Amino acid sequence: MNEELSIVRPVKKRMRFKSVLRANKWLTPTVKQFTFSAPSEFDFYSGQYMNMRFKIAEKVVARSYSISSLPGALSDSDEKYLCFTIKNVAGGEVTPALFTWEVGTEVSLQGPFGTFFIGERVPEADIVMIGTGTGLAPLKSMLGYLLESCHFKRKVTLIMGVRFETELLYMELWKEYEERFSNFQVLTAVSAAKSPAYLGVHGRVNVILESNIEHYRTRMFYICGLQAMVNGVATYLRNEGIAAEHIFYEKYDS
């Protein structure tokens, strides 16, 4: 994100703690949502991530995952929890093992980290969020915080892109938000749609962005996904005259 702004942004206290897997569920054919326990004193800003350490074949490995749940989220038993939205990378070293985990698996979590977040001072402008794949994870937390916790009244548009329509994440939630919040809109772009029932944009997220840029010029942008997408969108926005301090992003390596 914009480094000048990140220097003065507030931070939450970092903690390291043991965490237990409470639930995991399939969201798409390749993505699961993992729910882990968290201590009552833990807190974070929507958009931040955690470092997770665990063993695979007696080897300790570490990975970073964005938090997709809301700050302060409580289970039915009043236990704080954190959700992570993770894709199973075929042939990968780590995720195939994660996807075999059963409820009760223990890991070590440390954080929160990251300057890509929305804190107590919410933006005083309309917002566009752009995410591809599991780049939706931090945006989901941000959207929930803005709409449900802050009762944000400015316009919020979510542009999400995937290759196949079966990979679209949290569509039921976005449709619920559209019904509950008149200031929220979700737009989808699928680059290789297979079903004639898919009614969104055919192509990449830039198709939606470019066709609506005249309506977005005064908005703030939050972008998350693979590096190529983030770099391309950020460059396009700057070339269109969007100020750098209105563009925030997080890049995923893979």
One Martini backbone bead per residue (centre of mass of N, CA, C, O) as a GRO file, in nm:
protein
  254
    1MET     BB    1   0.103   0.030   0.000
    2ASN     BB    2   0.108   0.340   0.098
    3GLU     BB    3   0.387   0.435   0.271
    4GLU     BB    4   0.326   0.713   0.392
    5LEU     BB    5   0.073   0.613   0.548
    6SER     BB    6   0.190   0.362   0.706
    7ILE     BB    7   0.372   0.512   0.916
    8VAL     BB    8   0.101   0.651   1.076
    9ARG     BB    9  -0.036   0.403   1.144
   10PRO     BB   10  -0.194   0.208   1.339
   11VAL     BB   11  -0.156  -0.052   1.591
   12LYS     BB   12  -0.150  -0.379   1.692
   13LYS     BB   13  -0.097  -0.613   1.911
   14ARG     BB   14   0.132  -0.856   1.918
   15MET     BB   15   0.091  -1.217   1.893
   16ARG     BB   16   0.153  -1.542   2.044
   17PHE     BB   17  -0.035  -1.850   1.968
   18LYS     BB   18  -0.233  -2.106   2.034
   19SER     BB   19  -0.429  -2.298   1.793
   20VAL     BB   20  -0.759  -2.419   1.706
   21LEU     BB   21  -0.936  -2.615   1.502
   22ARG     BB   22  -1.293  -2.576   1.456
   23ALA     BB   23  -1.317  -2.536   1.130
   24ASN     BB   24  -1.406  -2.670   0.795
   25LYS     BB   25  -1.484  -2.546   0.457
   26TRP     BB   26  -1.622  -2.552   0.158
   27LEU     BB   27  -1.646  -2.307  -0.113
   28THR     BB   28  -1.488  -2.463  -0.332
   29PRO     BB   29  -1.310  -2.695  -0.514
   30THR     BB   30  -1.026  -2.519  -0.391
   31VAL     BB   31  -1.169  -2.388  -0.128
   32LYS     BB   32  -1.112  -2.299   0.218
   33GLN     BB   33  -1.244  -2.252   0.547
   34PHE     BB   34  -1.063  -2.156   0.838
   35THR     BB   35  -1.121  -2.210   1.192
   36PHE     BB   36  -0.980  -2.032   1.470
   37SER     BB   37  -0.866  -1.980   1.765
   38ALA     BB   38  -0.877  -1.703   2.012
   39PRO     BB   39  -0.794  -1.480   2.223
   40SER     BB   40  -0.961  -1.231   2.392
   41GLU     BB   41  -0.711  -1.009   2.353
   42PHE     BB   42  -0.734  -1.023   2.059
   43ASP     BB   43  -0.644  -0.805   1.773
   44PHE     BB   44  -0.759  -0.634   1.465
   45TYR     BB   45  -0.746  -0.532   1.135
   46SER     BB   46  -0.901  -0.502   0.854
   47GLY     BB   47  -0.660  -0.686   0.634
   48GLN     BB   48  -0.494  -0.852   0.797
   49TYR     BB   49  -0.230  -1.081   0.907
   50MET     BB   50  -0.093  -1.413   0.957
   51ASN     BB   51   0.130  -1.626   1.115
   52MET     BB   52   0.184  -1.973   1.036
   53ARG     BB   53   0.265  -2.260   1.239
   54PHE     BB   54   0.374  -2.596   1.132
   55LYS     BB   55   0.354  -2.943   1.069
   56ILE     BB   56   0.534  -3.136   0.807
   57ALA     BB   57   0.683  -3.409   0.834
   58GLU     BB   58   0.847  -3.279   1.092
   59LYS     BB   59   0.822  -2.994   0.958
   60VAL     BB   60   0.865  -2.660   0.998
   61VAL     BB   61   0.623  -2.423   0.890
   62ALA     BB   62   0.553  -2.106   0.713
   63ARG     BB   63   0.262  -1.887   0.685
   64SER     BB   64   0.062  -1.642   0.519
   65TYR     BB   65  -0.268  -1.512   0.629
   66SER     BB   66  -0.554  -1.375   0.573
   67ILE     BB   67  -0.819  -1.224   0.729
   68SER     BB   68  -1.183  -1.292   0.689
   69SER     BB   69  -1.275  -1.192   0.948
   70LEU     BB   70  -1.395  -1.027   1.210
   71PRO     BB   71  -1.347  -0.827   1.449
   72GLY     BB   72  -1.454  -0.996   1.738
   73ALA     BB   73  -1.537  -1.267   1.670
   74LEU     BB   74  -1.798  -1.498   1.775
   75SER     BB   75  -1.905  -1.771   1.897
   76ASP     BB   76  -2.154  -1.950   2.048
   77SER     BB   77  -1.926  -1.973   2.300
   78ASP     BB   78  -1.760  -1.696   2.310
   79GLU     BB   79  -1.528  -1.739   2.101
   80LYS     BB   80  -1.268  -1.643   1.953
   81TYR     BB   81  -1.205  -1.591   1.593
   82LEU     BB   82  -1.042  -1.715   1.288
   83CYS     BB   83  -1.032  -1.662   0.935
   84PHE     BB   84  -0.926  -1.863   0.647
   85THR     BB   85  -0.868  -1.830   0.291
   86ILE     BB   86  -0.782  -2.130   0.110
   87LYS     BB   87  -0.584  -2.261  -0.143
   88ASN     BB   88  -0.537  -2.550  -0.332
   89VAL     BB   89  -0.222  -2.629  -0.443
   90ALA     BB   90  -0.123  -2.805  -0.688
   91GLY     BB   91   0.178  -2.948  -0.582
   92GLY     BB   92   0.220  -2.843  -0.318
   93GLU     BB   93   0.373  -2.836  -0.002
   94VAL     BB   94   0.118  -2.742   0.194
   95THR     BB   95  -0.197  -2.739   0.125
   96PRO     BB   96  -0.254  -3.046   0.104
   97ALA     BB   97  -0.217  -3.082   0.413
   98LEU     BB   98  -0.426  -2.881   0.521
   99PHE     BB   99  -0.674  -3.038   0.375
  100THR     BB  100  -0.645  -3.279   0.613
  101TRP     BB  101  -0.744  -3.138   0.840
  102GLU     BB  102  -0.873  -3.154   1.163
  103VAL     BB  103  -1.046  -3.109   1.415
  104GLY     BB  104  -0.791  -2.997   1.660
  105THR     BB  105  -0.576  -2.871   1.525
  106GLU     BB  106  -0.251  -2.738   1.584
  107VAL     BB  107  -0.122  -2.401   1.602
  108SER     BB  108   0.078  -2.117   1.524
  109LEU     BB  109   0.020  -1.771   1.602
  110GLN     BB  110   0.109  -1.450   1.443
  111GLY     BB  111   0.003  -1.117   1.544
  112PRO     BB  112  -0.057  -0.866   1.354
  113PHE     BB  113  -0.017  -0.783   1.005
  114GLY     BB  114  -0.002  -0.499   0.825
  115THR     BB  115  -0.109  -0.200   0.608
  116PHE     BB  116  -0.370  -0.346   0.492
  117PHE     BB  117  -0.623  -0.139   0.616
  118ILE     BB  118  -0.910  -0.077   0.833
  119GLY     BB  119  -0.977   0.139   1.076
  120GLU     BB  120  -1.132   0.357   1.277
  121ARG     BB  121  -1.076   0.540   1.028
  122VAL     BB  122  -1.280   0.589   0.790
  123PRO     BB  123  -1.352   0.657   0.490
  124GLU     BB  124  -1.445   0.978   0.307
  125ALA     BB  125  -1.542   0.772   0.069
  126ASP     BB  126  -1.577   0.612  -0.192
  127ILE     BB  127  -1.558   0.254  -0.287
  128VAL     BB  128  -1.314   0.024  -0.433
  129MET     BB  129  -1.303  -0.330  -0.468
  130ILE     BB  130  -1.030  -0.556  -0.570
  131GLY     BB  131  -1.058  -0.914  -0.642
  132THR     BB  132  -0.868  -1.223  -0.658
  133GLY     BB  133  -0.953  -1.488  -0.538
  134THR     BB  134  -0.809  -1.488  -0.215
  135GLY     BB  135  -0.815  -1.169  -0.220
  136LEU     BB  136  -1.099  -1.164  -0.064
  137ALA     BB  137  -1.034  -1.193   0.235
  138PRO     BB  138  -0.972  -0.896   0.335
  139LEU     BB  139  -1.226  -0.771   0.200
  140LYS     BB  140  -1.435  -0.914   0.370
  141SER     BB  141  -1.353  -0.782   0.635
  142MET     BB  142  -1.389  -0.489   0.545
  143LEU     BB  143  -1.688  -0.501   0.463
  144GLY     BB  144  -1.802  -0.592   0.734
  145TYR     BB  145  -1.698  -0.352   0.893
  146LEU     BB  146  -1.833  -0.123   0.737
  147LEU     BB  147  -2.138  -0.231   0.723
  148GLU     BB  148  -2.183  -0.363   1.018
  149SER     BB  149  -2.007  -0.185   1.225
  150CYS     BB  150  -2.014   0.126   1.080
  151HIS     BB  151  -2.242   0.204   0.884
  152PHE     BB  152  -2.169   0.265   0.599
  153LYS     BB  153  -2.280   0.521   0.347
  154ARG     BB  154  -2.107   0.486   0.130
  155LYS     BB  155  -1.996   0.371  -0.155
  156VAL     BB  156  -1.968   0.009  -0.244
  157THR     BB  157  -1.746  -0.171  -0.462
  158LEU     BB  158  -1.726  -0.505  -0.584
  159ILE     BB  159  -1.451  -0.656  -0.763
  160MET     BB  160  -1.453  -0.982  -0.908
  161GLY     BB  161  -1.205  -1.241  -1.003
  162VAL     BB  162  -1.205  -1.528  -1.228
  163ARG     BB  163  -1.201  -1.803  -1.425
  164PHE     BB  164  -1.432  -1.960  -1.280
  165GLU     BB  165  -1.752  -1.962  -1.149
  166THR     BB  166  -1.681  -2.180  -0.919
  167GLU     BB  167  -1.469  -1.954  -0.776
  168LEU     BB  168  -1.674  -1.790  -0.644
  169LEU     BB  169  -1.681  -1.597  -0.353
  170TYR     BB  170  -1.937  -1.532  -0.134
  171MET     BB  171  -2.213  -1.480  -0.289
  172GLU     BB  172  -2.429  -1.490  -0.069
  173LEU     BB  173  -2.318  -1.251   0.091
  174TRP     BB  174  -2.329  -1.034  -0.130
  175LYS     BB  175  -2.636  -1.056  -0.175
  176GLU     BB  176  -2.712  -0.981   0.110
  177TYR     BB  177  -2.581  -0.702   0.105
  178GLU     BB  178  -2.752  -0.587  -0.126
  179GLU     BB  179  -3.019  -0.609   0.041
  180ARG     BB  180  -2.922  -0.446   0.307
  181PHE     BB  181  -2.728  -0.251   0.121
  182SER     BB  182  -2.767   0.016  -0.098
  183ASN     BB  183  -2.435   0.087  -0.117
  184PHE     BB  184  -2.401  -0.205  -0.241
  185GLN     BB  185  -2.180  -0.370  -0.490
  186VAL     BB  186  -2.153  -0.649  -0.719
  187LEU     BB  187  -1.887  -0.754  -0.947
  188THR     BB  188  -1.825  -0.988  -1.215
  189ALA     BB  189  -1.532  -1.177  -1.344
  190VAL     BB  190  -1.502  -1.420  -1.614
  191SER     BB  191  -1.263  -1.568  -1.827
  192ALA     BB  192  -1.393  -1.899  -1.829
  193ALA     BB  193  -1.683  -1.949  -1.885
  194LYS     BB  194  -1.928  -2.233  -1.898
  195SER     BB  195  -2.199  -2.112  -1.813
  196PRO     BB  196  -2.504  -1.977  -1.926
  197ALA     BB  197  -2.588  -1.873  -1.627
  198TYR     BB  198  -2.383  -1.665  -1.650
  199LEU     BB  199  -2.423  -1.288  -1.599
  200GLY     BB  200  -2.161  -1.170  -1.614
  201VAL     BB  201  -1.854  -1.086  -1.686
  202HIS     BB  202  -1.642  -1.137  -1.964
  203GLY     BB  203  -1.334  -1.156  -1.805
  204ARG     BB  204  -1.166  -0.913  -1.652
  205VAL     BB  205  -1.151  -0.663  -1.420
  206ASN     BB  206  -1.069  -0.438  -1.628
  207VAL     BB  207  -1.339  -0.425  -1.776
  208ILE     BB  208  -1.496  -0.295  -1.546
  209LEU     BB  209  -1.313  -0.059  -1.479
  210GLU     BB  210  -1.304   0.082  -1.764
  211SER     BB  211  -1.629   0.114  -1.785
  212ASN     BB  212  -1.626   0.290  -1.480
  213ILE     BB  213  -1.412   0.522  -1.431
  214GLU     BB  214  -1.591   0.784  -1.439
  215HIS     BB  215  -1.731   0.690  -1.153
  216TYR     BB  216  -1.431   0.648  -0.983
  217ARG     BB  217  -1.241   0.908  -0.949
  218THR     BB  218  -1.333   0.970  -0.623
  219ARG     BB  219  -1.219   0.710  -0.523
  220MET     BB  220  -1.127   0.439  -0.329
  221PHE     BB  221  -0.865   0.180  -0.339
  222TYR     BB  222  -0.887  -0.184  -0.300
  223ILE     BB  223  -0.625  -0.430  -0.355
  224CYS     BB  224  -0.633  -0.799  -0.422
  225GLY     BB  225  -0.365  -1.027  -0.527
  226LEU     BB  226  -0.190  -1.090  -0.770
  227GLN     BB  227   0.067  -0.912  -0.891
  228ALA     BB  228  -0.025  -0.864  -1.184
  229MET     BB  229  -0.297  -0.741  -1.116
  230VAL     BB  230  -0.214  -0.516  -0.922
  231ASN     BB  231  -0.016  -0.371  -1.109
  232GLY     BB  232  -0.215  -0.319  -1.342
  233VAL     BB  233  -0.430  -0.157  -1.185
  234ALA     BB  234  -0.249   0.061  -1.058
  235THR     BB  235  -0.140   0.172  -1.324
  236TYR     BB  236  -0.407   0.249  -1.450
  237LEU     BB  237  -0.498   0.450  -1.231
  238ARG     BB  238  -0.260   0.644  -1.255
  239ASN     BB  239  -0.303   0.703  -1.562
  240GLU     BB  240  -0.602   0.824  -1.480
  241GLY     BB  241  -0.532   1.015  -1.210
  242ILE     BB  242  -0.503   0.859  -0.959
  243ALA     BB  243  -0.414   0.893  -0.655
  244ALA     BB  244  -0.189   0.729  -0.461
  245GLU     BB  245  -0.352   0.786  -0.180
  246HIS     BB  246  -0.609   0.606  -0.322
  247ILE     BB  247  -0.408   0.347  -0.325
  248PHE     BB  248  -0.457   0.012  -0.214
  249TYR     BB  249  -0.240  -0.283  -0.139
  250GLU     BB  250  -0.211  -0.649  -0.197
  251LYS     BB  251   0.034  -0.901  -0.254
  252TYR     BB  252   0.049  -1.211  -0.410
  253ASP     BB  253   0.253  -1.470  -0.507
  254SER     BB  254   0.025  -1.749  -0.509
   0.00000   0.00000   0.00000
